[in-house]
Coordinates of C-alpha atoms in Angstrom, one line a residue:
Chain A
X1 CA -8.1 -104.8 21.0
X2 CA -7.9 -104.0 24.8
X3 CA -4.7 -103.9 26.3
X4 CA -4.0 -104.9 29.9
X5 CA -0.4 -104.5 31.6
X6 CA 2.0 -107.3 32.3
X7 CA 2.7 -105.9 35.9
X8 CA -1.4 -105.9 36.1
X9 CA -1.4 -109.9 35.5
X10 CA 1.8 -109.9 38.0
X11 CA 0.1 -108.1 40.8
X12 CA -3.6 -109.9 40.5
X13 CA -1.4 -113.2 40.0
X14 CA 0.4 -112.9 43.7
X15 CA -3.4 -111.7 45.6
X16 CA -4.5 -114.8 43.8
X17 CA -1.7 -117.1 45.3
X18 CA -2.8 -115.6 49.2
X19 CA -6.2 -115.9 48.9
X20 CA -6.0 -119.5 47.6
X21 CA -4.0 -120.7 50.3
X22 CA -5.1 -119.1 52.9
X23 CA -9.3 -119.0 52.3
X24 CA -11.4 -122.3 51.8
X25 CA -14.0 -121.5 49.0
X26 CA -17.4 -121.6 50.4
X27 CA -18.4 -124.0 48.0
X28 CA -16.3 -126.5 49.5
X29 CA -17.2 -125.6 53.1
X30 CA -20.8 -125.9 51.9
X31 CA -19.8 -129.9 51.0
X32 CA -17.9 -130.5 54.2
X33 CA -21.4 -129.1 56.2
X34 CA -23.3 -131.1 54.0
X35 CA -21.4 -133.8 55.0
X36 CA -21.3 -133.5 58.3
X37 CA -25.1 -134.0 58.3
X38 CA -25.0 -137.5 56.8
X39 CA -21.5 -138.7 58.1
X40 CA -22.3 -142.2 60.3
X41 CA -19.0 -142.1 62.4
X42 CA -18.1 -140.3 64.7
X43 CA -14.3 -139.9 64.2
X44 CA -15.1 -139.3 60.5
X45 CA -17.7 -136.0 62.2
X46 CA -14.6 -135.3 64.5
X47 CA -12.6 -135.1 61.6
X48 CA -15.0 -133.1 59.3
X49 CA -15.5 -130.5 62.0
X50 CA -11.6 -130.2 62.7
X51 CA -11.3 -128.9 58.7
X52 CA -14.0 -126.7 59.0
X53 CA -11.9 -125.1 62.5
X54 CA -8.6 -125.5 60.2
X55 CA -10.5 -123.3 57.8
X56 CA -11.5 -120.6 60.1
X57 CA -8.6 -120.4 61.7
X58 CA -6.9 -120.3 58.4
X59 CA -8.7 -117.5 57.2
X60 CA -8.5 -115.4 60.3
X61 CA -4.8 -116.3 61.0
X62 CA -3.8 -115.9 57.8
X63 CA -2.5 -119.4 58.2
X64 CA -2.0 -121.8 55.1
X65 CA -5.2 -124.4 55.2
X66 CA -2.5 -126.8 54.3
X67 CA 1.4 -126.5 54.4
X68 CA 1.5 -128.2 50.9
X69 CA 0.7 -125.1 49.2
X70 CA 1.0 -126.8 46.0
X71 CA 1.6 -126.5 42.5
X72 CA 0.8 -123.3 40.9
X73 CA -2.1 -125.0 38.7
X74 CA -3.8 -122.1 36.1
X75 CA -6.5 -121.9 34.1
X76 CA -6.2 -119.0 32.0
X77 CA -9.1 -118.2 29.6
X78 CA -7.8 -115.9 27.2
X79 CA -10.4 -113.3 26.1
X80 CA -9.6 -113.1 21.8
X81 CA -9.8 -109.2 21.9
X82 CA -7.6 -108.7 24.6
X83 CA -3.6 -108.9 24.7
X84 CA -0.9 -108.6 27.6
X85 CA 1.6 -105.8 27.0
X86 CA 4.9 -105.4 27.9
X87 CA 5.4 -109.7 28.4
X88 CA 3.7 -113.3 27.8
X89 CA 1.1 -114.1 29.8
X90 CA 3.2 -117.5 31.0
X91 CA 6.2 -114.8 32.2
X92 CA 3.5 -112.2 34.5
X93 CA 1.7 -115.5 36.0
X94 CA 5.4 -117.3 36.9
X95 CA 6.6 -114.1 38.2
X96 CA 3.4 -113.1 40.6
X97 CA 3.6 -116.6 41.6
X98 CA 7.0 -116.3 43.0
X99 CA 6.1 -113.0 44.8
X100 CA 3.0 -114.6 46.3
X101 CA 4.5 -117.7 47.0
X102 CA 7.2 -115.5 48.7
X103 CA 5.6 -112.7 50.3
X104 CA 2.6 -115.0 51.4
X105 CA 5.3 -117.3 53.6
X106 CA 3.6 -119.9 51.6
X107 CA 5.9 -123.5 51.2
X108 CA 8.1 -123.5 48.1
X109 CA 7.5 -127.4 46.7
X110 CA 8.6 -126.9 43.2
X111 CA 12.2 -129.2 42.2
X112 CA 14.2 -128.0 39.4
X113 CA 14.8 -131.4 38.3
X114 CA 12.4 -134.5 38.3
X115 CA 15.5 -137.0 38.7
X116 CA 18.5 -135.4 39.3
X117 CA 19.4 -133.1 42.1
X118 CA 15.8 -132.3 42.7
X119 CA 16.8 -129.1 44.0
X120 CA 14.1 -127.0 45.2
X121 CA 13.7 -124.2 42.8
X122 CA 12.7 -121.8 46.1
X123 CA 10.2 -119.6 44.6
X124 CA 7.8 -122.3 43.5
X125 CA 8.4 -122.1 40.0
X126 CA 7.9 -123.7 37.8
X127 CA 4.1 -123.1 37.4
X128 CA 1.3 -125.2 35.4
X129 CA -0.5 -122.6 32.5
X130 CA -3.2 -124.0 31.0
X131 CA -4.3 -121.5 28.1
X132 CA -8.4 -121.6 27.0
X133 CA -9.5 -119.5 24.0
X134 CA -12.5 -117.6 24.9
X135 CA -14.6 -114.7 23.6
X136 CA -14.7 -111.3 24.4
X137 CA -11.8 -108.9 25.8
X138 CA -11.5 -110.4 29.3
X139 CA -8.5 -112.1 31.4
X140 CA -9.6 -114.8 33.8
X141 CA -7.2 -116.4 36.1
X142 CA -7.9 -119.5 38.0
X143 CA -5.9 -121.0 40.6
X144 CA -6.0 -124.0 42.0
X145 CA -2.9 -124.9 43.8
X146 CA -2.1 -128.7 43.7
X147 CA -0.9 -130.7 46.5
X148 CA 1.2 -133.7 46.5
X149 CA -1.3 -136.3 48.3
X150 CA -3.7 -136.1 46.1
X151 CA -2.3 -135.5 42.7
X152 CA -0.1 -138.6 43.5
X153 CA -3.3 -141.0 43.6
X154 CA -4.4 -139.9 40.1
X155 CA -4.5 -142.3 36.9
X156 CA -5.3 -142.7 33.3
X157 CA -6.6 -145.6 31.2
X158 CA -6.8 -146.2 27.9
X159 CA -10.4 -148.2 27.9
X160 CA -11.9 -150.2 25.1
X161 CA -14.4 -147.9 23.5
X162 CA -17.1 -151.2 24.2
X163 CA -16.5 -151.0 27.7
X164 CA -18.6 -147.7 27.5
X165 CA -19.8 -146.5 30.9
X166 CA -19.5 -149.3 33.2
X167 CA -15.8 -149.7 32.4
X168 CA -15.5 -145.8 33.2
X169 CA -17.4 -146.1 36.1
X170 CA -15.5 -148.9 37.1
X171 CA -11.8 -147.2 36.9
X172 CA -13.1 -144.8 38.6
X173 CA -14.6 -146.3 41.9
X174 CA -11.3 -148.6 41.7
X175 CA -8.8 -145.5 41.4
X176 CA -10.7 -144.1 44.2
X177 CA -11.4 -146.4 46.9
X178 CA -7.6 -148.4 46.2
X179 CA -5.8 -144.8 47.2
X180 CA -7.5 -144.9 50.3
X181 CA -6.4 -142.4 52.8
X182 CA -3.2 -141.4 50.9
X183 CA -5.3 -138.6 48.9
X184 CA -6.9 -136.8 51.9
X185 CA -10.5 -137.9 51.5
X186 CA -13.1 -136.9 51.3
X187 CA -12.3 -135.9 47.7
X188 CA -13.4 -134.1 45.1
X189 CA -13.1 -136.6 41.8
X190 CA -12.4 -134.7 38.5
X191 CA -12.9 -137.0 35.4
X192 CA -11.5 -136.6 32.1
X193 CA -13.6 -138.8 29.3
X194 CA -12.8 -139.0 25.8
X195 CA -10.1 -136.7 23.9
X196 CA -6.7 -138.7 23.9
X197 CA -3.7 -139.3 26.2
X198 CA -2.9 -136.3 27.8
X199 CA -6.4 -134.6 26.6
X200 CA -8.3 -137.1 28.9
X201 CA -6.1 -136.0 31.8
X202 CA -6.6 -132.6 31.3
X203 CA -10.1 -132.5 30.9
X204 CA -9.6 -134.5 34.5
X205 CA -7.5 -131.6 35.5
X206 CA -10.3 -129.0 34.3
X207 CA -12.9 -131.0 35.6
X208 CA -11.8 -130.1 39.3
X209 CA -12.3 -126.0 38.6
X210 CA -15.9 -126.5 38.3
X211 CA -18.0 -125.1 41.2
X212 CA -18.3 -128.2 43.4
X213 CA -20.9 -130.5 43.5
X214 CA -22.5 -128.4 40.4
X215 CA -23.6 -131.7 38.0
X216 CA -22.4 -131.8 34.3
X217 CA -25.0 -130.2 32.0
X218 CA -26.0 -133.2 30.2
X219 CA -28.0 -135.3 32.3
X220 CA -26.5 -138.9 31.2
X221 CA -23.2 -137.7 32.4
X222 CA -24.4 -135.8 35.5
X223 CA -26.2 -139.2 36.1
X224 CA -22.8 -141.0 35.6
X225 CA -21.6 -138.6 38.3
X226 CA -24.2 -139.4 40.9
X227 CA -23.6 -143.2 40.1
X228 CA -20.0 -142.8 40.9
X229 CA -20.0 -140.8 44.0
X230 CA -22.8 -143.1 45.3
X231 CA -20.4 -146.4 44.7
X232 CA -17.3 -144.2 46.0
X233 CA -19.1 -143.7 49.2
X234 CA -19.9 -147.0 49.6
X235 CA -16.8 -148.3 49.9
X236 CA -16.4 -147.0 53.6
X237 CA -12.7 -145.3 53.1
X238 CA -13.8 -142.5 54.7
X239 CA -12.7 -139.0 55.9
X240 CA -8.7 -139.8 56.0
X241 CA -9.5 -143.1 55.2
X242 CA -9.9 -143.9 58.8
X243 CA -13.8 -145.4 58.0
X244 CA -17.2 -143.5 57.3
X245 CA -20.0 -142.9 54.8
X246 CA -18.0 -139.7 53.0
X247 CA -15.4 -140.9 50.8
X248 CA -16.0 -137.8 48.3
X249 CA -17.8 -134.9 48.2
X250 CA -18.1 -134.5 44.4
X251 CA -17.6 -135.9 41.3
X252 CA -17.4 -134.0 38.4
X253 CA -17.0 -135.6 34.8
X254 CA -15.3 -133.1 31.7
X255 CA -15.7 -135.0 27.7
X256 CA -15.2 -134.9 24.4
X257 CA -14.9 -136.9 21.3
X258 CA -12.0 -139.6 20.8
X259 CA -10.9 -141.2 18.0
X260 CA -13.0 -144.4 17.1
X261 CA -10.8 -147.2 18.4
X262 CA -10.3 -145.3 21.6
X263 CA -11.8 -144.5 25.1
X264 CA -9.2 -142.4 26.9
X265 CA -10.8 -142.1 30.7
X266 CA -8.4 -140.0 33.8
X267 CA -9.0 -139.2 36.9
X268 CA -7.2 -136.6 39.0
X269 CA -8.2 -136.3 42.7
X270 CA -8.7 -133.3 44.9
X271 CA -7.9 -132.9 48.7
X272 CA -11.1 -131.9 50.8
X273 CA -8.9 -128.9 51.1
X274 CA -10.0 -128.0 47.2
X275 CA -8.4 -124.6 46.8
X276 CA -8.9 -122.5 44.2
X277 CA -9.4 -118.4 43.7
X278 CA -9.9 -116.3 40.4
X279 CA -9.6 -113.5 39.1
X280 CA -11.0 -111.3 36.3
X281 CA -9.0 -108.4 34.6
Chain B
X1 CA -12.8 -137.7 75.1
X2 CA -8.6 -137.6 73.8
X3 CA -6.0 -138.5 76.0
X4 CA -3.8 -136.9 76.9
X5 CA -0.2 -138.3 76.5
X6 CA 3.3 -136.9 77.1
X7 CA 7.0 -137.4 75.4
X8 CA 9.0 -139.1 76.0
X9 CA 6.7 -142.6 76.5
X10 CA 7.4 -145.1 78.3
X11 CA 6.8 -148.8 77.0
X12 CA 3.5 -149.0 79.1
X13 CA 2.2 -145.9 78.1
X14 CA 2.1 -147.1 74.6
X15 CA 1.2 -150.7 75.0
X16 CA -2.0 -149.5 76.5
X17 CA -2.8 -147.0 73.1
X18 CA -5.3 -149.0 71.1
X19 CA -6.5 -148.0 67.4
X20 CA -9.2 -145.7 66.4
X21 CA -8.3 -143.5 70.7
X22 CA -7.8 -140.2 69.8
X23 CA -4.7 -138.3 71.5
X24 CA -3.6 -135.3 71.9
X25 CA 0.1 -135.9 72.0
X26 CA 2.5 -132.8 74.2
X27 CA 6.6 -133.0 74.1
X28 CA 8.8 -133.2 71.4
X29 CA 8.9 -134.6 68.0
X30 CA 11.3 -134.5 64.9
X31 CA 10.1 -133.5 61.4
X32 CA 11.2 -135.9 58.4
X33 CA 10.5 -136.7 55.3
X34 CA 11.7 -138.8 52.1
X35 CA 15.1 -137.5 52.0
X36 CA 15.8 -136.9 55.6
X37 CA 15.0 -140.5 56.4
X38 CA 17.3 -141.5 52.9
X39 CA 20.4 -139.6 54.7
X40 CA 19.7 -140.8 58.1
X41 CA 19.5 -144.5 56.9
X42 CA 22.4 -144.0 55.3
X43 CA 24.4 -143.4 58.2
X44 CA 22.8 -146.2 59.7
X45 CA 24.0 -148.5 56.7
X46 CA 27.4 -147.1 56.7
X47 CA 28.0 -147.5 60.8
X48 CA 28.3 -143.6 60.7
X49 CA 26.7 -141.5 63.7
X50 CA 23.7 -139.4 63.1
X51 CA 23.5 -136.2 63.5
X52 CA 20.2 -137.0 66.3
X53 CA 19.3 -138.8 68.9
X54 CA 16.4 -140.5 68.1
X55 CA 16.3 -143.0 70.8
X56 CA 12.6 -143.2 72.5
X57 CA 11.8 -140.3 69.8
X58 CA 8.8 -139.3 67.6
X59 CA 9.2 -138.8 63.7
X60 CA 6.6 -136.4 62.1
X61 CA 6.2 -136.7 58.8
X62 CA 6.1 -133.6 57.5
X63 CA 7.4 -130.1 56.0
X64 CA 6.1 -127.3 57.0
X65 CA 5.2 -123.5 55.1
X66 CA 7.6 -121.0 56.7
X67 CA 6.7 -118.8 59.7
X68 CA 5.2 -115.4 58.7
X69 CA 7.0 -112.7 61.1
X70 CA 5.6 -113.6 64.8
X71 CA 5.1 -116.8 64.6
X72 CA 6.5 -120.1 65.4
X73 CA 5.8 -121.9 62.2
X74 CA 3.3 -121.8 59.5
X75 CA 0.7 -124.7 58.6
X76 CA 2.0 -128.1 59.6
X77 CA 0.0 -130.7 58.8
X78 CA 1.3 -134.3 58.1
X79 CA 2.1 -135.6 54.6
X80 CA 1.5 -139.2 53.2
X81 CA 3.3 -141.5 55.1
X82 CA 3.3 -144.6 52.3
X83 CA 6.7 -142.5 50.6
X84 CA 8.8 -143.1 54.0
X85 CA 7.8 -147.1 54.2
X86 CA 11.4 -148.4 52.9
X87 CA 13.1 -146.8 55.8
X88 CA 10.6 -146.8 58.9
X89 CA 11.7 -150.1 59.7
X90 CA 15.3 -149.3 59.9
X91 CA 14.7 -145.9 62.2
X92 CA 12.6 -148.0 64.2
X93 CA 15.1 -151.0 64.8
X94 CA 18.3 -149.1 64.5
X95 CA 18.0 -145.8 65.6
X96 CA 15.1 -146.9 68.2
X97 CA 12.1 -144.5 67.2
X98 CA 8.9 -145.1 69.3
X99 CA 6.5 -143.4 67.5
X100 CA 5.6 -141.9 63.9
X101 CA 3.1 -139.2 63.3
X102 CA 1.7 -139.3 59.3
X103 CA -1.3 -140.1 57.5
X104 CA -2.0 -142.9 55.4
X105 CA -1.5 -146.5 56.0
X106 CA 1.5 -148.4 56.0
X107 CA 3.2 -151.1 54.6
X108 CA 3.7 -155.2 56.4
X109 CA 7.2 -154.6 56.8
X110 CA 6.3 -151.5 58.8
X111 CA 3.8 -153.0 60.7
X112 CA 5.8 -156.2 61.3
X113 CA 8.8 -153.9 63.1
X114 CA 6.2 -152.1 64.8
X115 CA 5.1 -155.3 66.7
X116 CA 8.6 -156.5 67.6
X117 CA 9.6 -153.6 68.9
X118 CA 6.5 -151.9 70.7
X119 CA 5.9 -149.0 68.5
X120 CA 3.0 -146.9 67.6
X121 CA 2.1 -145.0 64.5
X122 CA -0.1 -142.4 64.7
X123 CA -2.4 -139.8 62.3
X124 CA -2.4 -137.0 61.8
X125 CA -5.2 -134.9 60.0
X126 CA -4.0 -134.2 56.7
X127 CA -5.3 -130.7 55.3
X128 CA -5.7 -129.2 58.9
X129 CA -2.1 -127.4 58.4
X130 CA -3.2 -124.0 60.4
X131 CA -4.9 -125.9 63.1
X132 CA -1.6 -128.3 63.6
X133 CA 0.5 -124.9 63.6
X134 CA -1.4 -123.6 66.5
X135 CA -0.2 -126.7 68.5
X136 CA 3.4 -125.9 67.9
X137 CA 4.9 -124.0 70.7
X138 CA 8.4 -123.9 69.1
X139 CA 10.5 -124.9 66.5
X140 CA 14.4 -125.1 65.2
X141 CA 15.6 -126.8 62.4
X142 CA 18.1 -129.4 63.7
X143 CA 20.1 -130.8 60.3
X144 CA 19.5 -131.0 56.5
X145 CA 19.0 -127.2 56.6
X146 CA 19.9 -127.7 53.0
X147 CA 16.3 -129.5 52.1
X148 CA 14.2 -126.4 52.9
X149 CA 11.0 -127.4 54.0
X150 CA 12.1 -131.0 54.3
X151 CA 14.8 -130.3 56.7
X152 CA 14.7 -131.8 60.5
X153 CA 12.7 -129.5 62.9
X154 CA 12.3 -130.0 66.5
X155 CA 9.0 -129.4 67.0
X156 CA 7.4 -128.5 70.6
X157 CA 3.6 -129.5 70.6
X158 CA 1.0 -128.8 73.2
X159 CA -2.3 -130.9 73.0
X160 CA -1.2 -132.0 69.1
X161 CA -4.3 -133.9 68.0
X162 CA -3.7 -137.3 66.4
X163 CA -5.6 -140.5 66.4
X164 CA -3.8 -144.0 67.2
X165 CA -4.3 -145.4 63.7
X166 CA -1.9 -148.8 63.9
X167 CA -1.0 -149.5 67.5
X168 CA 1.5 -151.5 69.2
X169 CA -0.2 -155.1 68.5
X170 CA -0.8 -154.3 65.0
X171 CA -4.5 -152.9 64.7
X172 CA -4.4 -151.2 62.2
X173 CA -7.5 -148.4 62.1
X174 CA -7.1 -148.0 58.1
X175 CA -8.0 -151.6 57.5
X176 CA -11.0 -151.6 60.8
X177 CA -12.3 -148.5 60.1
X178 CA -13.6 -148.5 56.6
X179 CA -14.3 -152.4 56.8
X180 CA -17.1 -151.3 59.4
X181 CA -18.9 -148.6 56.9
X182 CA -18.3 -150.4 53.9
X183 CA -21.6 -151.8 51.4
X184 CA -20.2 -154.2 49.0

C-alpha cells in the first residue's frame, strides 16, 4: 500500500487551481483553430480569434481566461493500492482549493447557502469531489472548474426507453440550440446516457473531461456524436450566439445500462473556455 | 473596422449604432449584477435615493476576479445578461441608464423599454476575461462592498471591445444573426 501525504494532495491541488485558470489546454485551442478555418461569418472569426488573444494573453499575463473561475469540479481516480495519510482526500482537495483560489487572485463564486443569505463562502469552497475507483497505486486529480453560463443551460430527461436514439438526439440538439448565447458557444456538449437520475448527469459531467473532440470508442455512439454536433451546428447560434456555422466544437457522449423501463439522457454544457488541468501523484 | 465611441453618449450618438457594428466603447461604466440591480431597484420602489448617479450611465454586467498586486483588475468579462431582465427596465426608465454591456439576449419587456427610451444594449465577449481586463484603466468599488465580486465598480475603459447586439430601434443581432447561418 503506497502512502502519499495529505499536504502533497494540498500543494498539487492549489498548482492545479492556477494552471486551470490561467492556461487554455491545447486541445481546446486546437478546436477553436479548427474552427476558425470553417467559421462562415465574419464576426463569429472576429470572435474566435479574440479567445485565442484572450488565451495568450492569459497565459502570459497570468490573467484568469475568464473571471468566473468557477466551481472547483474534481475528478479523483483513486488508485486501490494507494491511501492519503494524515487526512481525507475530500479535506486536502477543499483546502488546496482555497489556497489556490486565494493565492491565484482567482474570483471566489461559491455561496454558503443556495436560498438563504447566499453569503459568499470567500475561499471558493465548497468544492465538487467526484471519487473513481481505479487500479494501481496512483492519485490523479482532474480539474475542471465550472462556470455559471454554461452549467446553467444544462438539463436532464427522463426519455422513454422506445424513443431510443432519435429522442436523445433530439434533447440534445433542443437543449443546445434553445440556450442560445447564454452558455458561451461554441460549446463543448458532454452527454450522459443511460444509468439513472443523477448517474445520467454525471456521466454528462464526466463526459466533458474527455480530451476534446476525441470520439467515444464505440463507433455507434461516436456516430451519435457526429450526428449531433453536425445538427447543433446547423442551427446557426453561433460563436456567442451572435450567428455562424460553429455552435460546438465537440460532443462527447458517456453510457451505461439503465433499468428496463428507463432511458435517463443529461446534458451539461461547457464554455469554449473548457478548462481543465491534472495532475498525477 | 470598430468604432470608436465615447461616454457619456449623447442621444444621436446612439440612435445612429445599428446591430451586428462592432465598438470599442472608452469612458466610464458601472459593474452590476443580480443583487446589485435587486438593491438598487429597491430604492427605486421605495422612493429612496441611490447610492449612484446613473443618469446617461452604462451598466456592465459583470464581477470581476480580484487584481493580483499591480494591477488594475483581474479578468472581466461579462456574465449572462438573461438573470438581470426583471430589473433592466426599471434602471432604464427610472434611474435613466443608456446603455448595458452583457452577453446574451434579452427579454420583450427589455427590448420594449429600450425603444421608448433610446437605449442600447451591447455584448460583450464572454470567456475573453484577460483580454477585457487589459481595457480597464482603473477601477474602485463604488457601494455593495459587501457582495464581493458582485459589488459596484467604476470601471475606466479604453478601446473596450463590444458589438451592438440589440440597438436603439430594436434589432436585435441574437435573433438576425443566427437566422442568416441557420439550415433547418
Amino acid at each position: 500500500m503506497r502512502k502519499i501525504n495529505y499536504k502533497t494532495v494540498v500543494e498539487a491541488v492549489e498548482a492545479l487551481c492556477l494552471k486551470a485558470a490561467y492556461e487554455l489546454p491545447e486541445d481546446v485551442e486546437n478546436v477553436i483553430k479548427e474552427s476558425l478555418a470553417v467559421e462562415e461569418s465574419p464576426l463569429g472569426k472576429s470572435i474566435l480569434k479574440q479567445y485565442l488573444e484572450n488565451a495568450d494573453i492569459a497565459r502570459n499575463k497570468r490573467i484568469p481566461i475568464c473571471q468566473d473561475t468557477g466551481a472547483a469540479v474534481f475528478l479523483a481516480e483513486v488508485g486501490t493500492d494507494c491511501f492519503i495519510e494524515g487526512g481525507s482526500l475530500t479535506d486536502a482537495v477543499k483546502q488546496g482549493t482555497a489556497a489556490g483560489y486565494k493565492n491565484g487572485y482567482l474570483r471566489k463564486s461559491m455561496v454558503e447557502d443556495p436560498i438563504f443569505d447566499r453569503k459568499n463562502t470567500g475561499d471558493n469552497t465548497p468544492v465538487i469531489v467526484h471519487l473513481l475507483e481505479t487500479e494501481g497505486d496512483i492519485l490523479k486529480l482532474t480539474l475542471a472548474p465550472k462556470g455559471g453560463g454554461s452549467e446553467n443551460m444544462s438539463k436532464t430527461a427522463m426519455l422513454k426507453p422506445l424513443e431510443g436514439e432519435q429522442g436523445v438526439i433530439d434533447f440534445v440538439v433542443k437543449t443546445v440550440t434553445e440556450s442560445g448565447a447564454n452558455p458561451c458557444p461554441p460549446t463543448i456538449v458532454g452527454v450522459g446516457i443511460g444509468g439513472d437520475f443523477e448517474y445520467a448527469a454525471f456521466l454528462a459531467k464526466k463526459a466533458l473531461f474527455r480530451r476534446t473532440g476525441e470520439p467515444h470508442p464505440d463507433p455507434r455512439y461516436a456516430e451519435m456524436e457526429h450526428k449531433i454536433l453536425k445538427a447543433v451546428n446547423e442551427s446557426g447560434v453561433g460563436p456567442q450566439g451572435l450567428g455562424g456555422r460553429t455552435t460546438a466544437f465537440a460532443v462527447h457522449i458517456e453510457k451505461t445500462g439503465c433499468h428496463i423501463a428507463s432511458l435517463p439522457v443529461a446534458v451539461n454544457l461547457n464554455c469554449h473556455a473548457a478548462r481543465h488541468a491534472s495532475v498525477s501523484i | 473596422m470598430p468604432t470608436k465611441i465615447t461616454i457619456p453618449f449623447d442621444k444621436d450618438q446612439l440612435a445612429k449604432l445599428s446591430a451586428g457594428d462592432e465598438v470599442l466603447i472608452t469612458g466610464y461604466i458601472y459593474t452590476a449584477r443580480d443583487v446589485a440591480h435587486k438593491r438598487l431597484c429597491e430604492l427605486i420602489d421605495t422612493n429612496k435615493e441611490l447610492p449612484l448617479d446613473l443618469s446617461d450611465s452604462i451598466i456592465y454586467f459583470a464581477g470581476p476576479s480580484p487584481a493580483a498586486p499591480g494591477r488594475v483588475i483581474g479578468a472581466a468579462g461579462p456574465t449572462t445578461s438573461y438573470r438581470m431582465d426583471a430589473f433592466s427596465p426599471k434602471l432604464i426608465e427610472k434611474a435613466g441608464i443608456t446603455g448595458m454591456i452583457g452577453k446574451g439576449s434579452r427579454s420583450e419587456e427589455v427590448i420594449a423599454a429600450m425603444k421608448k427610451n433610446g437605449a442600447v444594449y451591447f455584448a460583450a465577449i464572454g470567456g475573453a476575461g484577460a483580454l477585457i481586463a487589459e481595457k480597464v484603466k482603473s477601477a474602485e468599488i463604488v457601494c455593495y462592498e459587501d457582495l464581493g465580486p458582485e459589488a459596484i465598480r467604476r470601471l475606466e475603459v479604453e478601446d473596450f471591445p463590444a458589438v451592438v447586439a440589440i440597438d436603439s430601434t430594436g434589432r436585435n443581432l441574437y435573433e438576425t444573426g443566427p437566422a442568416e447561418f441557420v439550415k433547418f
